[in-house]
PDB file of C-alpha atoms in Angstrom:
ATOM      1  CA  UNK A   1      -0.167  -0.256   0.057  1.00  0.00           C
ATOM      2  CA  UNK A   2       1.559   3.136  -0.790  1.00  0.00           C
ATOM      3  CA  UNK A   3       2.418   5.389   1.527  1.00  0.00           C
ATOM      4  CA  UNK A   4       1.804   9.198   2.787  1.00  0.00           C
ATOM      5  CA  UNK A   5       4.281  11.743   3.670  1.00  0.00           C
ATOM      6  CA  UNK A   6       4.044  12.693   6.609  1.00  0.00           C
ATOM      7  CA  UNK A   7       6.241  15.026   9.442  1.00  0.00           C
ATOM      8  CA  UNK A   8       9.794  14.067  10.580  1.00  0.00           C
ATOM      9  CA  UNK A   9       9.151  12.709  13.709  1.00  0.00           C
ATOM     10  CA  UNK A  10      10.473   9.552  15.031  1.00  0.00           C
ATOM     11  CA  UNK A  11       7.239   7.582  16.526  1.00  0.00           C
ATOM     12  CA  UNK A  12       9.110   4.841  18.808  1.00  0.00           C
ATOM     13  CA  UNK A  13       6.629   2.099  18.528  1.00  0.00           C
ATOM     14  CA  UNK A  14       8.500  -1.195  18.399  1.00  0.00           C
ATOM     15  CA  UNK A  15       5.857  -3.135  15.777  1.00  0.00           C
ATOM     16  CA  UNK A  16       2.671  -1.599  14.118  1.00  0.00           C
ATOM     17  CA  UNK A  17       0.868  -0.894  10.712  1.00  0.00           C
ATOM     18  CA  UNK A  18       2.843   1.575   8.510  1.00  0.00           C
ATOM     19  CA  UNK A  19       1.712   5.560  10.134  1.00  0.00           C
ATOM     20  CA  UNK A  20      -0.270   8.074   8.494  1.00  0.00           C
ATOM     21  CA  UNK A  21      -0.760  11.667   9.017  1.00  0.00           C
ATOM     22  CA  UNK A  22      -3.725  12.945   9.585  1.00  0.00           C
ATOM     23  CA  UNK A  23      -5.833  13.563   6.997  1.00  0.00           C
ATOM     24  CA  UNK A  24      -5.031  16.899   6.395  1.00  0.00           C
ATOM     25  CA  UNK A  25      -2.283  17.610   7.235  1.00  0.00           C
ATOM     26  CA  UNK A  26       0.841  18.717   5.070  1.00  0.00           C
ATOM     27  CA  UNK A  27       4.307  17.460   5.479  1.00  0.00           C
ATOM     28  CA  UNK A  28       7.053  20.336   5.915  1.00  0.00           C
ATOM     29  CA  UNK A  29      10.446  19.767   4.380  1.00  0.00           C
ATOM     30  CA  UNK A  30      12.642  18.454   7.154  1.00  0.00           C
ATOM     31  CA  UNK A  31      15.076  21.292   8.559  1.00  0.00           C
ATOM     32  CA  UNK A  32      18.614  20.914   7.835  1.00  0.00           C
ATOM     33  CA  UNK A  33      20.845  19.236  10.672  1.00  0.00           C
ATOM     34  CA  UNK A  34      22.546  22.610  11.744  1.00  0.00           C
ATOM     35  CA  UNK A  35      26.254  22.486  11.466  1.00  0.00           C
ATOM     36  CA  UNK A  36      28.344  20.389  10.316  1.00  0.00           C
ATOM     37  CA  UNK A  37      28.925  17.106  11.864  1.00  0.00           C
ATOM     38  CA  UNK A  38      31.444  16.187  14.547  1.00  0.00           C
ATOM     39  CA  UNK A  39      32.310  13.071  11.850  1.00  0.00           C
ATOM     40  CA  UNK A  40      31.704  14.642   9.041  1.00  0.00           C
ATOM     41  CA  UNK A  41      35.198  15.861   7.467  1.00  0.00           C
ATOM     42  CA  UNK A  42      37.573  13.202   6.707  1.00  0.00           C
ATOM     43  CA  UNK A  43      41.560  14.036   8.149  1.00  0.00           C
ATOM     44  CA  UNK A  44      43.634  15.125   5.329  1.00  0.00           C
ATOM     45  CA  UNK A  45      46.199  12.016   5.781  1.00  0.00           C
ATOM     46  CA  UNK A  46      47.975  10.235   8.759  1.00  0.00           C
ATOM     47  CA  UNK A  47      50.462  13.260  11.345  1.00  0.00           C
ATOM     48  CA  UNK A  48      52.382   9.840  12.283  1.00  0.00           C
ATOM     49  CA  UNK A  49      52.332   5.819  12.203  1.00  0.00           C
ATOM     50  CA  UNK A  50      49.480   5.410  14.154  1.00  0.00           C
ATOM     51  CA  UNK A  51      45.837   5.643  13.307  1.00  0.00           C
ATOM     52  CA  UNK A  52      44.452   8.771  14.511  1.00  0.00           C
ATOM     53  CA  UNK A  53      41.697   8.594  17.461  1.00  0.00           C
ATOM     54  CA  UNK A  54      38.461   8.150  14.867  1.00  0.00           C
ATOM     55  CA  UNK A  55      35.828  10.855  15.250  1.00  0.00           C
ATOM     56  CA  UNK A  56      33.655  11.143  18.091  1.00  0.00           C
ATOM     57  CA  UNK A  57      30.198  11.782  16.767  1.00  0.00           C
ATOM     58  CA  UNK A  58      27.958  12.057  19.179  1.00  0.00           C
ATOM     59  CA  UNK A  59      30.051  12.218  22.884  1.00  0.00           C
ATOM     60  CA  UNK A  60      27.107  14.014  25.070  1.00  0.00           C
ATOM     61  CA  UNK A  61      24.466  12.065  23.711  1.00  0.00           C
ATOM     62  CA  UNK A  62      26.498   8.602  23.889  1.00  0.00           C
ATOM     63  CA  UNK A  63      27.156   9.265  27.553  1.00  0.00           C
ATOM     64  CA  UNK A  64      23.247  10.091  28.065  1.00  0.00           C
ATOM     65  CA  UNK A  65      22.238   6.884  26.444  1.00  0.00           C
ATOM     66  CA  UNK A  66      25.046   4.900  28.398  1.00  0.00           C
ATOM     67  CA  UNK A  67      23.339   6.510  31.686  1.00  0.00           C
ATOM     68  CA  UNK A  68      21.841   3.964  34.334  1.00  0.00           C
ATOM     69  CA  UNK A  69      18.085   4.302  34.881  1.00  0.00           C
ATOM     70  CA  UNK A  70      16.630   4.038  38.064  1.00  0.00           C
ATOM     71  CA  UNK A  71      16.387   0.624  38.337  1.00  0.00           C
ATOM     72  CA  UNK A  72      20.322  -0.266  37.293  1.00  0.00           C
ATOM     73  CA  UNK A  73      22.264  -0.045  33.781  1.00  0.00           C
ATOM     74  CA  UNK A  74      20.180  -0.249  31.047  1.00  0.00           C
ATOM     75  CA  UNK A  75      19.253  -3.200  29.424  1.00  0.00           C
ATOM     76  CA  UNK A  76      19.482  -4.486  26.291  1.00  0.00           C
ATOM     77  CA  UNK A  77      17.432  -4.127  23.469  1.00  0.00           C
ATOM     78  CA  UNK A  78      14.947  -7.358  23.428  1.00  0.00           C
ATOM     79  CA  UNK A  79      15.427  -9.562  20.383  1.00  0.00           C
ATOM     80  CA  UNK A  80      12.874  -8.629  17.749  1.00  0.00           C
ATOM     81  CA  UNK A  81      11.398 -11.508  16.317  1.00  0.00           C
ATOM     82  CA  UNK A  82      11.639 -12.720  13.194  1.00  0.00           C
ATOM     83  CA  UNK A  83       8.216 -12.619  11.882  1.00  0.00           C
ATOM     84  CA  UNK A  84       8.196  -8.949  12.931  1.00  0.00           C
ATOM     85  CA  UNK A  85       7.275  -6.149  10.126  1.00  0.00           C
ATOM     86  CA  UNK A  86       8.592  -3.022  10.650  1.00  0.00           C
ATOM     87  CA  UNK A  87       6.754   0.625  11.400  1.00  0.00           C
ATOM     88  CA  UNK A  88       7.999   2.124   7.871  1.00  0.00           C
ATOM     89  CA  UNK A  89       7.908   5.930   7.594  1.00  0.00           C
ATOM     90  CA  UNK A  90       8.213   8.187   5.072  1.00  0.00           C
ATOM     91  CA  UNK A  91      10.628  11.671   5.170  1.00  0.00           C
ATOM     92  CA  UNK A  92      10.239  14.121   2.031  1.00  0.00           C
ATOM     93  CA  UNK A  93      13.916  15.030   0.858  1.00  0.00           C
ATOM     94  CA  UNK A  94      15.004  15.951  -2.222  1.00  0.00           C
ATOM     95  CA  UNK A  95      18.428  14.138  -3.549  1.00  0.00           C
ATOM     96  CA  UNK A  96      20.144  17.088  -2.483  1.00  0.00           C
ATOM     97  CA  UNK A  97      18.395  16.721   1.099  1.00  0.00           C
ATOM     98  CA  UNK A  98      17.885  13.407   1.687  1.00  0.00           C
ATOM     99  CA  UNK A  99      21.117  12.714   3.728  1.00  0.00           C
ATOM    100  CA  UNK A 100      20.487  16.010   5.552  1.00  0.00           C
ATOM    101  CA  UNK A 101      16.915  14.441   6.435  1.00  0.00           C
ATOM    102  CA  UNK A 102      18.967  11.575   7.480  1.00  0.00           C
ATOM    103  CA  UNK A 103      21.083  12.395  10.310  1.00  0.00           C
ATOM    104  CA  UNK A 104      17.715  14.836  11.315  1.00  0.00           C
ATOM    105  CA  UNK A 105      15.961  11.748  11.917  1.00  0.00           C
ATOM    106  CA  UNK A 106      19.204  10.064  13.560  1.00  0.00           C
ATOM    107  CA  UNK A 107      19.240  13.040  16.122  1.00  0.00           C
ATOM    108  CA  UNK A 108      15.692  12.585  17.182  1.00  0.00           C
ATOM    109  CA  UNK A 109      16.200   8.855  17.622  1.00  0.00           C
ATOM    110  CA  UNK A 110      19.231   8.627  19.936  1.00  0.00           C
ATOM    111  CA  UNK A 111      17.558  12.043  21.420  1.00  0.00           C
ATOM    112  CA  UNK A 112      14.278   9.958  21.740  1.00  0.00           C
ATOM    113  CA  UNK A 113      16.451   7.712  24.088  1.00  0.00           C
ATOM    114  CA  UNK A 114      17.839   5.216  21.100  1.00  0.00           C
ATOM    115  CA  UNK A 115      21.400   3.602  21.480  1.00  0.00           C
ATOM    116  CA  UNK A 116      23.731   4.539  19.052  1.00  0.00           C
ATOM    117  CA  UNK A 117      24.236   1.089  18.236  1.00  0.00           C
ATOM    118  CA  UNK A 118      20.672   1.059  17.147  1.00  0.00           C
ATOM    119  CA  UNK A 119      20.894   2.673  14.238  1.00  0.00           C
ATOM    120  CA  UNK A 120      21.822   1.618  10.211  1.00  0.00           C
ATOM    121  CA  UNK A 121      22.107   4.271   7.934  1.00  0.00           C
ATOM    122  CA  UNK A 122      22.230   3.543   4.238  1.00  0.00           C
ATOM    123  CA  UNK A 123      22.678   5.783   1.333  1.00  0.00           C
ATOM    124  CA  UNK A 124      22.597   5.159  -2.637  1.00  0.00           C
ATOM    125  CA  UNK A 125      24.917   7.834  -3.635  1.00  0.00           C
ATOM    126  CA  UNK A 126      27.078   9.666  -2.314  1.00  0.00           C
ATOM    127  CA  UNK A 127      28.772   7.924   0.954  1.00  0.00           C
ATOM    128  CA  UNK A 128      28.393   9.406   3.560  1.00  0.00           C
ATOM    129  CA  UNK A 129      31.304  11.359   5.274  1.00  0.00           C
ATOM    130  CA  UNK A 130      31.671   9.807   8.469  1.00  0.00           C
ATOM    131  CA  UNK A 131      31.997   5.919   6.380  1.00  0.00           C
ATOM    132  CA  UNK A 132      34.494   8.142   3.457  1.00  0.00           C
ATOM    133  CA  UNK A 133      36.656   8.407   6.279  1.00  0.00           C
ATOM    134  CA  UNK A 134      36.667   5.568   7.761  1.00  0.00           C
ATOM    135  CA  UNK A 135      36.834   3.714   5.076  1.00  0.00           C
ATOM    136  CA  UNK A 136      40.167   5.608   4.365  1.00  0.00           C
ATOM    137  CA  UNK A 137      41.944   3.929   6.804  1.00  0.00           C
ATOM    138  CA  UNK A 138      41.229   0.289   5.365  1.00  0.00           C
ATOM    139  CA  UNK A 139      37.986  -2.224   5.112  1.00  0.00           C
ATOM    140  CA  UNK A 140      38.978  -4.308   8.030  1.00  0.00           C
ATOM    141  CA  UNK A 141      38.787  -1.305  10.359  1.00  0.00           C
ATOM    142  CA  UNK A 142      35.785   0.118   8.789  1.00  0.00           C
ATOM    143  CA  UNK A 143      33.953  -3.526   8.951  1.00  0.00           C
ATOM    144  CA  UNK A 144      35.314  -3.899  12.771  1.00  0.00           C
ATOM    145  CA  UNK A 145      33.741  -0.604  14.213  1.00  0.00           C
ATOM    146  CA  UNK A 146      30.460  -2.536  12.456  1.00  0.00           C
ATOM    147  CA  UNK A 147      30.845  -5.662  13.801  1.00  0.00           C
ATOM    148  CA  UNK A 148      31.187  -3.348  17.720  1.00  0.00           C
ATOM    149  CA  UNK A 149      28.499  -2.603  17.317  1.00  0.00           C
ATOM    150  CA  UNK A 150      28.051   0.409  19.816  1.00  0.00           C
ATOM    151  CA  UNK A 151      27.690   3.317  17.431  1.00  0.00           C
ATOM    152  CA  UNK A 152      26.067   4.479  14.607  1.00  0.00           C
ATOM    153  CA  UNK A 153      26.995   2.436  11.502  1.00  0.00           C
ATOM    154  CA  UNK A 154      27.247   4.361   7.476  1.00  0.00           C
ATOM    155  CA  UNK A 155      26.631   1.770   5.006  1.00  0.00           C
ATOM    156  CA  UNK A 156      26.776   2.839   1.004  1.00  0.00           C
ATOM    157  CA  UNK A 157      24.131   0.405  -0.559  1.00  0.00           C
ATOM    158  CA  UNK A 158      26.842  -1.148  -2.618  1.00  0.00           C
ATOM    159  CA  UNK A 159      28.153  -2.776   0.786  1.00  0.00           C
ATOM    160  CA  UNK A 160      25.469  -2.502   2.680  1.00  0.00           C
ATOM    161  CA  UNK A 161      24.437  -6.217   2.336  1.00  0.00           C
ATOM    162  CA  UNK A 162      27.194  -7.383   4.651  1.00  0.00           C
ATOM    163  CA  UNK A 163      25.672  -5.354   7.226  1.00  0.00           C
ATOM    164  CA  UNK A 164      23.675  -7.181   9.827  1.00  0.00           C
ATOM    165  CA  UNK A 165      20.313  -6.134  11.332  1.00  0.00           C
ATOM    166  CA  UNK A 166      19.074  -3.205  13.487  1.00  0.00           C
ATOM    167  CA  UNK A 167      16.408  -2.504  15.419  1.00  0.00           C
ATOM    168  CA  UNK A 168      15.837   1.292  13.028  1.00  0.00           C
ATOM    169  CA  UNK A 169      17.263   1.214   9.794  1.00  0.00           C
ATOM    170  CA  UNK A 170      17.331   4.910   7.857  1.00  0.00           C
ATOM    171  CA  UNK A 171      17.755   5.196   4.215  1.00  0.00           C
ATOM    172  CA  UNK A 172      18.974   8.509   2.246  1.00  0.00           C
ATOM    173  CA  UNK A 173      17.973   8.270  -1.122  1.00  0.00           C
ATOM    174  CA  UNK A 174      20.509  10.891  -2.045  1.00  0.00           C
ATOM    175  CA  UNK A 175      21.154   9.887  -5.450  1.00  0.00           C
ATOM    176  CA  UNK A 176      22.739   6.630  -7.456  1.00  0.00           C
ATOM    177  CA  UNK A 177      21.875   4.582 -10.211  1.00  0.00           C
ATOM    178  CA  UNK A 178      18.326   4.428 -11.073  1.00  0.00           C
ATOM    179  CA  UNK A 179      18.894   0.997  -9.282  1.00  0.00           C
ATOM    180  CA  UNK A 180      19.575   2.274  -6.248  1.00  0.00           C
ATOM    181  CA  UNK A 181      16.797   2.756  -4.458  1.00  0.00           C
ATOM    182  CA  UNK A 182      14.907  -0.321  -6.013  1.00  0.00           C
ATOM    183  CA  UNK A 183      17.882  -2.391  -4.349  1.00  0.00           C
ATOM    184  CA  UNK A 184      18.626  -0.316  -1.826  1.00  0.00           C
ATOM    185  CA  UNK A 185      14.768  -0.517   0.253  1.00  0.00           C
ATOM    186  CA  UNK A 186      13.890  -3.757   0.188  1.00  0.00           C
ATOM    187  CA  UNK A 187      17.923  -5.186   1.559  1.00  0.00           C
ATOM    188  CA  UNK A 188      16.621  -2.295   4.512  1.00  0.00           C
ATOM    189  CA  UNK A 189      13.358  -3.884   4.931  1.00  0.00           C
ATOM    190  CA  UNK A 190      14.651  -6.795   5.600  1.00  0.00           C
ATOM    191  CA  UNK A 191      17.650  -5.453   7.817  1.00  0.00           C
ATOM    192  CA  UNK A 192      15.365  -3.015  10.303  1.00  0.00           C
ATOM    193  CA  UNK A 193      13.892  -4.599  13.362  1.00  0.00           C
ATOM    194  CA  UNK A 194      11.133  -2.099  14.247  1.00  0.00           C
ATOM    195  CA  UNK A 195      11.545   0.775  12.454  1.00  0.00           C
ATOM    196  CA  UNK A 196      12.720   1.719   8.015  1.00  0.00           C
ATOM    197  CA  UNK A 197      12.978   5.219   7.876  1.00  0.00           C
ATOM    198  CA  UNK A 198      13.039   6.624   4.252  1.00  0.00           C
ATOM    199  CA  UNK A 199      14.098  10.340   3.668  1.00  0.00           C
ATOM    200  CA  UNK A 200      13.475  11.062  -0.004  1.00  0.00           C
ATOM    201  CA  UNK A 201      11.109  11.786  -3.225  1.00  0.00           C
ATOM    202  CA  UNK A 202       8.056   9.989  -2.261  1.00  0.00           C
ATOM    203  CA  UNK A 203       6.752   9.304  -5.853  1.00  0.00           C
ATOM    204  CA  UNK A 204      10.035   7.256  -6.113  1.00  0.00           C
ATOM    205  CA  UNK A 205      10.061   5.452  -2.566  1.00  0.00           C
ATOM    206  CA  UNK A 206       6.358   4.839  -3.255  1.00  0.00           C
ATOM    207  CA  UNK A 207       6.975   3.229  -6.417  1.00  0.00           C
ATOM    208  CA  UNK A 208       9.208   1.135  -4.920  1.00  0.00           C
ATOM    209  CA  UNK A 209       7.592   0.005  -1.275  1.00  0.00           C
ATOM    210  CA  UNK A 210       3.971  -0.447  -2.938  1.00  0.00           C
ATOM    211  CA  UNK A 211       5.494  -2.948  -5.403  1.00  0.00           C
ATOM    212  CA  UNK A 212       5.527  -5.700  -2.681  1.00  0.00           C
ATOM    213  CA  UNK A 213       8.459  -4.510   0.485  1.00  0.00           C
TER     214      UNK A 213
END
């Protein structure tokens, strides 16, 4: 069933039907994430024989997420049943604005209490700057960070099939080949345990999601 664009607000229900906005509501264009993210700019070269410390993406929110709750340390996320169908949310965005919309979605998820390791971000076009930076040190190191599972992981659609499932998957339809979205969306749907967020052109996304994703 085609999705109706909705406001870029992340609802933390674990499962459920696709969310549709109330009748008559107009989905605003997502605001861009203010300022450059700390992890975004790749570092030019290596200053010494050892790899520099990887950029810290969200120190303050990571610290907040790690705080113990009233009853003790935060418990790990409950495993999602294999048969569960993720909730799907659409954030309208242009090709040029899809990555910013995805970044804002990630920010909202973390601010709402999601652990960074719960989130996988897939891009269909240009790589996220964090992924480009980490891959400059080699694929082995890049995938070690994926396997550690303690931070948001960014993957290009060409390698995203190697990523394991996470509770939340965010897709930025930010260009790429004509087949990129058709490849990324079913893959993201299969990897999302509870929530799939897609940022891009609604008509293009609905044509893929409505085809049986």
